[in-house]
mmCIF file with all atom_site columns, C-alpha atoms in Angstrom:
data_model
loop_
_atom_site.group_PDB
_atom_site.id
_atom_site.type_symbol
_atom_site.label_atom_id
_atom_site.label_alt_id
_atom_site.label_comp_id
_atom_site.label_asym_id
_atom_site.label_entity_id
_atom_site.label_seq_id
_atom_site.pdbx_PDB_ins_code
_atom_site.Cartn_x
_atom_site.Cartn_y
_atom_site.Cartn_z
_atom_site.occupancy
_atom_site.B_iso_or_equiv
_atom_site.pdbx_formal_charge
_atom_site.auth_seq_id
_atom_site.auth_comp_id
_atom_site.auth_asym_id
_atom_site.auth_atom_id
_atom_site.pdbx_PDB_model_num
ATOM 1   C CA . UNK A 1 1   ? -38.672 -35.945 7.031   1.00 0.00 ? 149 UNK A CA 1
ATOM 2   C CA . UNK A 1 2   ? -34.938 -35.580 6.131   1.00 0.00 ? 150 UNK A CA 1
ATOM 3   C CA . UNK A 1 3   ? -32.449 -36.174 8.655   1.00 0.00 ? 151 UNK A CA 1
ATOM 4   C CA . UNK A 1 4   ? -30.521 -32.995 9.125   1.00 0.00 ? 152 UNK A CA 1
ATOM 5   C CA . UNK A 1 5   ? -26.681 -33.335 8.975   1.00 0.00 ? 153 UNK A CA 1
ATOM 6   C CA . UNK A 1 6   ? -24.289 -32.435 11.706  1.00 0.00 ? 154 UNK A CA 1
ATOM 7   C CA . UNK A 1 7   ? -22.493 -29.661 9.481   1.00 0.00 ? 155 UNK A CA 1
ATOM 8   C CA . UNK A 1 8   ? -26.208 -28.093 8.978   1.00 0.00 ? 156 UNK A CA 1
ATOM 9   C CA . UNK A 1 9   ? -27.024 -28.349 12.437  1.00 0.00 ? 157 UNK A CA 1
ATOM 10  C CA . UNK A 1 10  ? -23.288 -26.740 13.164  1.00 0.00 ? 158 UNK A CA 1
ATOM 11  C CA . UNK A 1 11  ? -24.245 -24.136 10.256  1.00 0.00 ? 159 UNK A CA 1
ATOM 12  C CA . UNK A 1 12  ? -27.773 -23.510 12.526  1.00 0.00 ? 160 UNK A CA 1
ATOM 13  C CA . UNK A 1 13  ? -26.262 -22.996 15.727  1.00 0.00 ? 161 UNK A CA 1
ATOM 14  C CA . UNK A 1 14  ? -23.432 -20.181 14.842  1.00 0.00 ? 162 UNK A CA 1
ATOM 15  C CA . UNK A 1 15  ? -26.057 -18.270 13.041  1.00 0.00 ? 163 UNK A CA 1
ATOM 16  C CA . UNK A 1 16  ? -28.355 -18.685 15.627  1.00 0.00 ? 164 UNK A CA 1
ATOM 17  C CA . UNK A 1 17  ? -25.422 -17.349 17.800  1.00 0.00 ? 165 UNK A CA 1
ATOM 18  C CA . UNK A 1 18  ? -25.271 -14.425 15.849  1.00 0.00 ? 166 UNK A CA 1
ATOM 19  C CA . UNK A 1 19  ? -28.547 -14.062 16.226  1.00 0.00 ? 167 UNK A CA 1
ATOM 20  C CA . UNK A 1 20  ? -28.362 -13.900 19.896  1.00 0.00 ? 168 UNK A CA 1
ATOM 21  C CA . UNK A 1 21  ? -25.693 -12.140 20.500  1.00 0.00 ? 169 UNK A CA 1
ATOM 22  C CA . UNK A 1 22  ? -27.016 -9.321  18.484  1.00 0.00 ? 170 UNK A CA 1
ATOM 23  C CA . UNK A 1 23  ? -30.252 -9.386  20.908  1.00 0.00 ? 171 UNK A CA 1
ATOM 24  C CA . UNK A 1 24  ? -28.694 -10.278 24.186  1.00 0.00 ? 172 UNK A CA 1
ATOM 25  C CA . UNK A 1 25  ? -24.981 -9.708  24.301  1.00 0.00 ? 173 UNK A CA 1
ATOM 26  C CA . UNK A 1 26  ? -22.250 -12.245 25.461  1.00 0.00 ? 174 UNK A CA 1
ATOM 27  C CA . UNK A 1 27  ? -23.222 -12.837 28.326  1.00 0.00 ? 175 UNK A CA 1
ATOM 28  C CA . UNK A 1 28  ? -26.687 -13.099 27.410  1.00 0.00 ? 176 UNK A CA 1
ATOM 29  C CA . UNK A 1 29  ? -25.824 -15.845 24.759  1.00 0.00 ? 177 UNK A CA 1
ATOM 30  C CA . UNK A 1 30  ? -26.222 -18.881 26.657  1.00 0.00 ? 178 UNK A CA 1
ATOM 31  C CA . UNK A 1 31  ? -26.999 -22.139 25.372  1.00 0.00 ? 179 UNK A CA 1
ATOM 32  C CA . UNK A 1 32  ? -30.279 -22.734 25.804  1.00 0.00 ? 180 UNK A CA 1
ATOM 33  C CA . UNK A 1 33  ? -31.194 -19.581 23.704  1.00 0.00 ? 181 UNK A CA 1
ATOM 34  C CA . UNK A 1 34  ? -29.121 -20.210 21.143  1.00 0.00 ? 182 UNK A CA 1
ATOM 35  C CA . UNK A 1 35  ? -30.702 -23.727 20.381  1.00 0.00 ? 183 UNK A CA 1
ATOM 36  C CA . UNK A 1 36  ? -34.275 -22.356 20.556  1.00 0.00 ? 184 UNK A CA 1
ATOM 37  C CA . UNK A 1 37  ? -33.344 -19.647 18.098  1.00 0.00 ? 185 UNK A CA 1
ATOM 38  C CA . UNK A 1 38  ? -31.653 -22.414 15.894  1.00 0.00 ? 186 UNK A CA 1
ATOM 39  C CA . UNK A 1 39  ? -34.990 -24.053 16.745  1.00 0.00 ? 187 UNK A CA 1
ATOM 40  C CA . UNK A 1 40  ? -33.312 -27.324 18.101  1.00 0.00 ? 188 UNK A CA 1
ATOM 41  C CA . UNK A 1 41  ? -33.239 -28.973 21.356  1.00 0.00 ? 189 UNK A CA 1
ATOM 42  C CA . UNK A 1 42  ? -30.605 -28.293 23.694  1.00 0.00 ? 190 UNK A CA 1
ATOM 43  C CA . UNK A 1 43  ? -29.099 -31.577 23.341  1.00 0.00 ? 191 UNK A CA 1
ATOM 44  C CA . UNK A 1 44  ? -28.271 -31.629 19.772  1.00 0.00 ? 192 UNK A CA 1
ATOM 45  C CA . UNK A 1 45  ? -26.224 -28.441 20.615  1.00 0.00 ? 193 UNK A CA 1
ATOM 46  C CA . UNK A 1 46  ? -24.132 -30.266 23.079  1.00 0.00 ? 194 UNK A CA 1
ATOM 47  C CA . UNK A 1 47  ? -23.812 -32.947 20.911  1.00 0.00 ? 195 UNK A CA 1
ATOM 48  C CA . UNK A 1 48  ? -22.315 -31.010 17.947  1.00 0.00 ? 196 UNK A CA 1
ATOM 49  C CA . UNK A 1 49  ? -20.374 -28.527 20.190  1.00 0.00 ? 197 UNK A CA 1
ATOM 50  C CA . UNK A 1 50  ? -18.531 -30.263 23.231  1.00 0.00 ? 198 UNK A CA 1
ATOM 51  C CA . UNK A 1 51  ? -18.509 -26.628 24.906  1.00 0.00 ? 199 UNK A CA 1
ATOM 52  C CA . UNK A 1 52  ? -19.793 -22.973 24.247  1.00 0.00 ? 200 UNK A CA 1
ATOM 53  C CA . UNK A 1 53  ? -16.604 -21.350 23.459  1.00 0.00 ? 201 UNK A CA 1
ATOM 54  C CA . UNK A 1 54  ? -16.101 -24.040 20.788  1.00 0.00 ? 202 UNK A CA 1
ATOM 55  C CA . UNK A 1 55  ? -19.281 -22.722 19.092  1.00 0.00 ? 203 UNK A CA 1
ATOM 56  C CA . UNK A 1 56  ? -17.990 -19.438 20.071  1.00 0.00 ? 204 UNK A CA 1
ATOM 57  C CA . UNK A 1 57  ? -14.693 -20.239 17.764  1.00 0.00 ? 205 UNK A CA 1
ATOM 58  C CA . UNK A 1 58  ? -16.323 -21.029 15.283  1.00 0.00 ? 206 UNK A CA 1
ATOM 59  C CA . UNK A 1 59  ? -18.866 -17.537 15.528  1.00 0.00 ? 207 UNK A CA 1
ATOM 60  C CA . UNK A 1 60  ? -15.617 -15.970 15.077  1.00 0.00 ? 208 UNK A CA 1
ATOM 61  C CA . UNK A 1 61  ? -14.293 -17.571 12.554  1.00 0.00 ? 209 UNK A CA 1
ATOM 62  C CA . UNK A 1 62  ? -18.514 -16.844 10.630  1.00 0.00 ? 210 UNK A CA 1
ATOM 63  C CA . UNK A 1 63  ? -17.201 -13.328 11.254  1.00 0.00 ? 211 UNK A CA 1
ATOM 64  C CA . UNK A 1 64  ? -13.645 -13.383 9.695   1.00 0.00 ? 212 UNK A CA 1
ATOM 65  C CA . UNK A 1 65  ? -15.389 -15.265 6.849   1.00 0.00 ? 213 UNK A CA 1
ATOM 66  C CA . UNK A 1 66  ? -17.931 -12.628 5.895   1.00 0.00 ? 214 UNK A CA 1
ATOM 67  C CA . UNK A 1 67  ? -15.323 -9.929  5.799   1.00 0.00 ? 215 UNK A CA 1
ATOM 68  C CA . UNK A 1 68  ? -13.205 -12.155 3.816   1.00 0.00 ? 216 UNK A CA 1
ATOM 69  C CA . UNK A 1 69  ? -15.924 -12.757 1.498   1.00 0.00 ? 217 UNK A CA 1
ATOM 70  C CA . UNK A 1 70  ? -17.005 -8.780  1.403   1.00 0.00 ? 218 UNK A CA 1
ATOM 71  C CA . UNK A 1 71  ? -13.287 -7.850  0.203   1.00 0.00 ? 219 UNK A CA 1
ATOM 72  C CA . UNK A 1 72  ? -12.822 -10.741 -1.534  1.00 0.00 ? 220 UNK A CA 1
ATOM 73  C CA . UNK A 1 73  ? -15.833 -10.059 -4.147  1.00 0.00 ? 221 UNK A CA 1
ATOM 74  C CA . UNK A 1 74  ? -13.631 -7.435  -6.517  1.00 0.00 ? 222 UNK A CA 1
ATOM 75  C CA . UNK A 1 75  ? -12.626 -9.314  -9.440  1.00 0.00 ? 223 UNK A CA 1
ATOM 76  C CA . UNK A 1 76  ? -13.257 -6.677  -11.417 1.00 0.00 ? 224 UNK A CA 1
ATOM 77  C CA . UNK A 1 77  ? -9.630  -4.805  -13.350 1.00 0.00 ? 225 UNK A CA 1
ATOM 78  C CA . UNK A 1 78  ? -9.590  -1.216  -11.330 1.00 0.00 ? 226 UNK A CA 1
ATOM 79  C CA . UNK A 1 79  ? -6.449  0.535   -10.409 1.00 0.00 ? 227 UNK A CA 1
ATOM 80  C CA . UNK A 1 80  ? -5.728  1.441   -6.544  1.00 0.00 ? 228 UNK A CA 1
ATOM 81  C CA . UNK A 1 81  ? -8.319  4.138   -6.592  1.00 0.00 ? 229 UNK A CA 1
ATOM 82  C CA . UNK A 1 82  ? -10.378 1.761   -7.490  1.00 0.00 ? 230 UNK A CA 1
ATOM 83  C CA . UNK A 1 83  ? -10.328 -1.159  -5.966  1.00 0.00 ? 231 UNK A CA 1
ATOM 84  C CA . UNK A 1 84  ? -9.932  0.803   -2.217  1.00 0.00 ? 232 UNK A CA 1
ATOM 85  C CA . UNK A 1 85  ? -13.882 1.924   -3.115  1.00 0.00 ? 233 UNK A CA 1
ATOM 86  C CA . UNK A 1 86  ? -14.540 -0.995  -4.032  1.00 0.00 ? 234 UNK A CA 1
ATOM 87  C CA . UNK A 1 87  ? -13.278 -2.116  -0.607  1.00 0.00 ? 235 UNK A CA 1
ATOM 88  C CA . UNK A 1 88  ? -14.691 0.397   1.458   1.00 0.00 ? 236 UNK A CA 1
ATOM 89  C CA . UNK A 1 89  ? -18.252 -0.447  -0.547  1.00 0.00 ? 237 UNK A CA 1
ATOM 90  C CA . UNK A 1 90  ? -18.242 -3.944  0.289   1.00 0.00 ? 238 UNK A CA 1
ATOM 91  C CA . UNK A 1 91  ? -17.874 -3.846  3.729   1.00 0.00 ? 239 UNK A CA 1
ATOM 92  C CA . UNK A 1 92  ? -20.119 -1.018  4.098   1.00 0.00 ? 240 UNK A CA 1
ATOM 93  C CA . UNK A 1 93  ? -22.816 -2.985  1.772   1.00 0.00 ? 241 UNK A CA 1
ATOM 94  C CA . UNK A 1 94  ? -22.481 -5.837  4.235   1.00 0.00 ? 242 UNK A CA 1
ATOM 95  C CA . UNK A 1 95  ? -23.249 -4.108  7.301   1.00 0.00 ? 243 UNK A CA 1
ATOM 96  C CA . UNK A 1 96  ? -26.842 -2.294  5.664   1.00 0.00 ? 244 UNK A CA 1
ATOM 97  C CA . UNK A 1 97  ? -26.875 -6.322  4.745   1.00 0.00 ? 245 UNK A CA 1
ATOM 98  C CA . UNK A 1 98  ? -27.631 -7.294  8.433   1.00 0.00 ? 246 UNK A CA 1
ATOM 99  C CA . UNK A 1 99  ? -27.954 -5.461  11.399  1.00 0.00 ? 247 UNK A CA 1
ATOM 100 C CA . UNK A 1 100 ? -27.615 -8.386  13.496  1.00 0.00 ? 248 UNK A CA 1
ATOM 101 C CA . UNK A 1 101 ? -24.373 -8.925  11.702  1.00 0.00 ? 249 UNK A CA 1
ATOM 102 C CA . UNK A 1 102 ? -23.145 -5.955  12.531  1.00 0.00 ? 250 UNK A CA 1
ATOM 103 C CA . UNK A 1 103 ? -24.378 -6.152  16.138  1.00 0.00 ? 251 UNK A CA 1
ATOM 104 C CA . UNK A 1 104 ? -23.022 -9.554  16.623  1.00 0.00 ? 252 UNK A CA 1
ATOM 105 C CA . UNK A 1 105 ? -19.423 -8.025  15.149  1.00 0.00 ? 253 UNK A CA 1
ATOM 106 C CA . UNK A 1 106 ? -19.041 -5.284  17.491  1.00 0.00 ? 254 UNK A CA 1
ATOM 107 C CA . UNK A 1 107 ? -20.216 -6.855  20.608  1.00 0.00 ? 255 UNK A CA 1
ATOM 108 C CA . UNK A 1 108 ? -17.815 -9.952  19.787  1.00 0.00 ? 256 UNK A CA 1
ATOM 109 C CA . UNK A 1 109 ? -14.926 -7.801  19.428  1.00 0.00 ? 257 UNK A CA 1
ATOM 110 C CA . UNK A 1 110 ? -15.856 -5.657  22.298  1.00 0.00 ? 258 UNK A CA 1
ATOM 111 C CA . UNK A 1 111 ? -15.975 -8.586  24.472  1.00 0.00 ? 259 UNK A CA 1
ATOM 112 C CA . UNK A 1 112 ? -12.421 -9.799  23.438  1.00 0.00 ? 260 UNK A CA 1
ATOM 113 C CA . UNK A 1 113 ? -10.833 -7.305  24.091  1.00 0.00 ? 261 UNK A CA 1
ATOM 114 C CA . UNK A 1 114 ? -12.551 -6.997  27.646  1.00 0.00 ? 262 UNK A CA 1
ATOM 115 C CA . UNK A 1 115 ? -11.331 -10.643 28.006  1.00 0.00 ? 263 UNK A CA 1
ATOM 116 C CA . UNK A 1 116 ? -7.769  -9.544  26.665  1.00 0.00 ? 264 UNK A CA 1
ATOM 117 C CA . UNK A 1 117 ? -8.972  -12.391 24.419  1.00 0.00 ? 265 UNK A CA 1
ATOM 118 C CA . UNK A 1 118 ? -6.997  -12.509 21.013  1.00 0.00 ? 266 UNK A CA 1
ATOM 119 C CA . UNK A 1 119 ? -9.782  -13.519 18.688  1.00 0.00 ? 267 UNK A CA 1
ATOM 120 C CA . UNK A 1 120 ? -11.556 -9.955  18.426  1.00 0.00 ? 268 UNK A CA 1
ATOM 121 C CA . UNK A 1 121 ? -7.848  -8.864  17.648  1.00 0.00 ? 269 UNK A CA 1
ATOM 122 C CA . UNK A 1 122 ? -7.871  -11.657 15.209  1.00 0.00 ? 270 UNK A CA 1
ATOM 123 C CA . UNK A 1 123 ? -10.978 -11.327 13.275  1.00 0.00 ? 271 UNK A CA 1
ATOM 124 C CA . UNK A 1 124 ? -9.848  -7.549  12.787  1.00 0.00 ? 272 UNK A CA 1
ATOM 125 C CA . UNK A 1 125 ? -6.202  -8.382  11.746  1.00 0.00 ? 273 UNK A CA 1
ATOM 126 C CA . UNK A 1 126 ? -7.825  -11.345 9.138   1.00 0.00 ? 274 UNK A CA 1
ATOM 127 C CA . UNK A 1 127 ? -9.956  -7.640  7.797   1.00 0.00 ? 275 UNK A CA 1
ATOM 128 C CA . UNK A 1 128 ? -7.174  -5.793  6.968   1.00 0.00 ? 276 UNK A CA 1
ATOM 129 C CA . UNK A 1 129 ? -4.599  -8.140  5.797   1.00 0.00 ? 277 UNK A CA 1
ATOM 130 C CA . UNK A 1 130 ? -7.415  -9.140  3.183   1.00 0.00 ? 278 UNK A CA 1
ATOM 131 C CA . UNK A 1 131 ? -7.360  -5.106  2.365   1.00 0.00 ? 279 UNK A CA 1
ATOM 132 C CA . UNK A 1 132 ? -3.765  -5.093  2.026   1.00 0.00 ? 280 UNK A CA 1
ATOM 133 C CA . UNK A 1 133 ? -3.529  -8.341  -0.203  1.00 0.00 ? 281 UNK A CA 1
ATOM 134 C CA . UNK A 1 134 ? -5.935  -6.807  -2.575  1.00 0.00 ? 282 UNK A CA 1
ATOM 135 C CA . UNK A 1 135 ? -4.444  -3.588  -2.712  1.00 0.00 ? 283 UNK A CA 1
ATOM 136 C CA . UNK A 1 136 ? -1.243  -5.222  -3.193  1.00 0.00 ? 284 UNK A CA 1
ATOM 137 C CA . UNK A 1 137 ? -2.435  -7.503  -5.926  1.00 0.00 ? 285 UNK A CA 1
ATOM 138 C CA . UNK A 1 138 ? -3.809  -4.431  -7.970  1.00 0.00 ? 286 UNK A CA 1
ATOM 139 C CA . UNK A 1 139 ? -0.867  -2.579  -7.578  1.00 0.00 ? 287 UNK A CA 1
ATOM 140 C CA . UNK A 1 140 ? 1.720   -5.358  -8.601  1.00 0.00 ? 288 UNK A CA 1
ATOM 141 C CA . UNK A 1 141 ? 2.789   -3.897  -11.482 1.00 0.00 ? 289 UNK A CA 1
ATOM 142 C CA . UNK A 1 142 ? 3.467   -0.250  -10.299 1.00 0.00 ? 290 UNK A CA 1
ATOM 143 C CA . UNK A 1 143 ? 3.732   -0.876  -6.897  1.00 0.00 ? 291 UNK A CA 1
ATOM 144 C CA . UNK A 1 144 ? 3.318   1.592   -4.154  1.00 0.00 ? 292 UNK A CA 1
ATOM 145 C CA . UNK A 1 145 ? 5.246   2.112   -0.736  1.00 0.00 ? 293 UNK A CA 1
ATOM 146 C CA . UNK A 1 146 ? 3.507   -0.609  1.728   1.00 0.00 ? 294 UNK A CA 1
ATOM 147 C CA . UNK A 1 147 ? 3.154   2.304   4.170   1.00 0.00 ? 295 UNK A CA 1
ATOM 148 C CA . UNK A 1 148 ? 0.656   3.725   2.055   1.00 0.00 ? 296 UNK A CA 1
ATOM 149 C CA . UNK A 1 149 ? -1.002  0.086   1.637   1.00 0.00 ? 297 UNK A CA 1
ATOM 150 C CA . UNK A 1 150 ? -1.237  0.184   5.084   1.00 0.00 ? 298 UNK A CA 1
ATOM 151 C CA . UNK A 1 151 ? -2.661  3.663   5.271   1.00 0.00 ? 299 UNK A CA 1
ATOM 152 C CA . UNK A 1 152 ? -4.835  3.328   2.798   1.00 0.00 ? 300 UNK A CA 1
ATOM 153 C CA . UNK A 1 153 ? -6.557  0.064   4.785   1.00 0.00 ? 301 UNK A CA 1
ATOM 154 C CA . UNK A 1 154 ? -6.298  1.907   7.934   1.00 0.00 ? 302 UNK A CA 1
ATOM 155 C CA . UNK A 1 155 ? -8.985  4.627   5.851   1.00 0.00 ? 303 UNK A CA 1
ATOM 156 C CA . UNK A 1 156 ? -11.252 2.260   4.949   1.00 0.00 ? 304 UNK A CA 1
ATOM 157 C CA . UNK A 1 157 ? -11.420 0.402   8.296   1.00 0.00 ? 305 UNK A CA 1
ATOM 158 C CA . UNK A 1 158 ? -12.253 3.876   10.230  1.00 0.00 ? 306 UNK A CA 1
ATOM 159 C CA . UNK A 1 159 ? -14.562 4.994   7.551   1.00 0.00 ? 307 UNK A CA 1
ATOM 160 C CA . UNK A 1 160 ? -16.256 1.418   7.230   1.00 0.00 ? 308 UNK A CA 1
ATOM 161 C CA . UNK A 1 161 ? -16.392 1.420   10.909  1.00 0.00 ? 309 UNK A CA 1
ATOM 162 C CA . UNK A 1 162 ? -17.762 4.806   11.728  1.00 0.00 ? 310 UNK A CA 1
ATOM 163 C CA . UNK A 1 163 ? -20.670 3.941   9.287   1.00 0.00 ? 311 UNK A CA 1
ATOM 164 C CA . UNK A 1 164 ? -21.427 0.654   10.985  1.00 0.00 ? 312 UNK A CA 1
ATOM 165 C CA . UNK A 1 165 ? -21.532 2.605   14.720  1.00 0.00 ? 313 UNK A CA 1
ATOM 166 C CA . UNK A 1 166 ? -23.903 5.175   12.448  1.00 0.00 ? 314 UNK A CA 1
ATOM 167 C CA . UNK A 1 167 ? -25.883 2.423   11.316  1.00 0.00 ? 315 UNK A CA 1
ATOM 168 C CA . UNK A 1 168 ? -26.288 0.487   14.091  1.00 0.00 ? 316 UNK A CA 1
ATOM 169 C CA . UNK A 1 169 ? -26.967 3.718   16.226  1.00 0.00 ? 317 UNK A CA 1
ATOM 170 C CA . UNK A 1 170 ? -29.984 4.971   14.239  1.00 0.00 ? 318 UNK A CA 1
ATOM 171 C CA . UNK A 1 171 ? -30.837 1.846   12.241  1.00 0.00 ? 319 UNK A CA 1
ATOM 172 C CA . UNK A 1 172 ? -32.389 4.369   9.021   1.00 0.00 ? 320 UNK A CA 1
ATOM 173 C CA . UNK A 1 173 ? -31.501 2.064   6.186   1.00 0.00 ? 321 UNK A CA 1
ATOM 174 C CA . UNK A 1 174 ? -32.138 5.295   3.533   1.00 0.00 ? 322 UNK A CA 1
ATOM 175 C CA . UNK A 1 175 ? -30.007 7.537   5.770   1.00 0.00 ? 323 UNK A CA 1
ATOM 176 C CA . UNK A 1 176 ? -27.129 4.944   5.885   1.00 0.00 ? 324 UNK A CA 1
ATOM 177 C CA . UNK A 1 177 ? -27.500 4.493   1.736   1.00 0.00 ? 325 UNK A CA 1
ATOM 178 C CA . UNK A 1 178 ? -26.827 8.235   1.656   1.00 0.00 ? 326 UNK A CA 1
ATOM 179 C CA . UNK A 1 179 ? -23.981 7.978   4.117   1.00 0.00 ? 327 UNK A CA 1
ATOM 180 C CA . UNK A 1 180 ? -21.958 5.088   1.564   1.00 0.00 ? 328 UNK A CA 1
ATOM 181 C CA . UNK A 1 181 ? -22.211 7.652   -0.761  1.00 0.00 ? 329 UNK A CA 1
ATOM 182 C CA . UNK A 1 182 ? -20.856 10.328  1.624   1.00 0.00 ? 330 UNK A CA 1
ATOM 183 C CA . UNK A 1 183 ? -18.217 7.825   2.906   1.00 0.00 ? 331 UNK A CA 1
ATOM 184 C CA . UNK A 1 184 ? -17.147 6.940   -0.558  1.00 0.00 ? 332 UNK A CA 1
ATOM 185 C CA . UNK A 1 185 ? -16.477 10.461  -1.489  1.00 0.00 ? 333 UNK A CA 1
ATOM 186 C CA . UNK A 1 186 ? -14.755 11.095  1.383   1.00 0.00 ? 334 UNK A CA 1
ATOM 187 C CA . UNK A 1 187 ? -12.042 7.938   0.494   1.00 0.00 ? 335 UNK A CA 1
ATOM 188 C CA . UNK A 1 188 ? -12.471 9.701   -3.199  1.00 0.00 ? 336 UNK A CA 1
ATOM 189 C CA . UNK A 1 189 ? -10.664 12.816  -1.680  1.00 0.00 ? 337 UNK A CA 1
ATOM 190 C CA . UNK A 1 190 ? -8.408  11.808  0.291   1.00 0.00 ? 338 UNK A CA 1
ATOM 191 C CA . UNK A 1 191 ? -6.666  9.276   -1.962  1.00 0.00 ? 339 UNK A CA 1
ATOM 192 C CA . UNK A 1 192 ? -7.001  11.945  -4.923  1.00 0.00 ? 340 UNK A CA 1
ATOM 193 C CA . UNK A 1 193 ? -4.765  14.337  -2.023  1.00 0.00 ? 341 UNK A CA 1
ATOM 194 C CA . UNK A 1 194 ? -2.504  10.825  -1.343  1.00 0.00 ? 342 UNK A CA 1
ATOM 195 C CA . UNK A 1 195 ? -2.074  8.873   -4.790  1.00 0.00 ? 343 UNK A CA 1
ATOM 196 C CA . UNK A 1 196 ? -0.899  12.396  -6.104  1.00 0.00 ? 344 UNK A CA 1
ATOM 197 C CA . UNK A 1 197 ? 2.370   12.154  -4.454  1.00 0.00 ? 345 UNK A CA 1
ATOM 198 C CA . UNK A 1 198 ? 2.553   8.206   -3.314  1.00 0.00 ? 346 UNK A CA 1
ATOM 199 C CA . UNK A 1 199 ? 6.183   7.427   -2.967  1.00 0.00 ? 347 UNK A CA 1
ATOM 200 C CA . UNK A 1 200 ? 7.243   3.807   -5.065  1.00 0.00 ? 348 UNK A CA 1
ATOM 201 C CA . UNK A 1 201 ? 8.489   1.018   -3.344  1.00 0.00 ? 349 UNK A CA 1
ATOM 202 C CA . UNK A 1 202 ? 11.854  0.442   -2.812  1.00 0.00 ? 350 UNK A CA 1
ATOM 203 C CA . UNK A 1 203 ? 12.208  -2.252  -5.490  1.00 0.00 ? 351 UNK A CA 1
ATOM 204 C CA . UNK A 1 204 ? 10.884  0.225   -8.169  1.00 0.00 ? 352 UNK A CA 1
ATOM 205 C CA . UNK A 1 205 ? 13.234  2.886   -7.703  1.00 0.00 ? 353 UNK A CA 1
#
């Protein structure tokens, strides 16, 4: 039987994390359940993590990753219109991914802030600079005001985030396909109402 690297094992126990949190909450996460969902001995946890808020730091850091990776995947040419769909779809599409995901998200930043922990705040932040980047990137030769960068992320965070609240409220995966749609349009309108009279940035003027 192969011997099972460290970096696996490390891989294992944040999604098995994930996993738990999902079902049990923070405080429900202990140790012991995490390494019988990553179906390992107790042990081999300690002996990859020296503590659970190190595997907790790197849970977070899972997190950041997968949004990263969501907003990250739209290589496609697009103008701003565009690509802040494309945004708000990606997201969205990786919430109906995984439940537990999404479970695991909210709780984690829930529980940061309830700690007046900074990595909720963090993970969140990571989000929407991503958003901005992209919508800056598209933009860079007509650029538009960076208030309405920021506005335009601020959009797609409440919209992506009242659909994963939605989602993980009723859990009806051909409901929630119906809501993207509804969602989408809804971004469709309001930048149609916005982009018509976006102010330039300074440097273009």
């Amino acid at each position: 039987m192969p011997r099972i690297s460290a970096a696996q094992r490390r891989s294992d126990f944040i999604k098995a994390a994930v996993e738990v949190i999902a079902t049990y909450g923070i405080e429900g996460a202990t140790t012991r359940r995490i390494a019988e969902q990553a179906q390992a001995n107790l042990a081999m946890l300690h002996y990859c993590y020296d503590s659970k808020e190190d595997l907790f730091a790197d849970v977070y850091e899972f997190v950041a990753s997968r949004y990263r990776d969501a907003l990250d995947d739209n290589d496609s040419p697009g103008d701003v219109a565009e690509t802040a769909r494309r945004l708000l779809r990606g997201v969205m599409e990786c919430y109906l991914e995984s439940a537990t995901f999404t479970a695991a998200t909210v709780e984690l930043i829930s529980w940061a802030r309830r700690q007046h922990g900074t990595r909720g705040v963090a993970v969140y932040d990571k989000a929407l600079e991503t958003a901005r980047a992209r919508l800056r990137d598209v933009g860079s030769d007509h650029p538009i005001a960076p208030e309405i960068v920021e506005e335009i992320s601020f959009v797609i965070a409440t919209l992506a985030d009242g659909f994963a609240v939605n989602w993980l409220t009723y859990g009806d995966r051909s409901a929630a396909k119906g809501q993207m749609e509804l969602a989408t349009s809804v971004l469709d309108s309001w930048l149609a109402a916005r982009l018509g009279s976006t102010p330039v940035a300074p440097s273009q003027r």
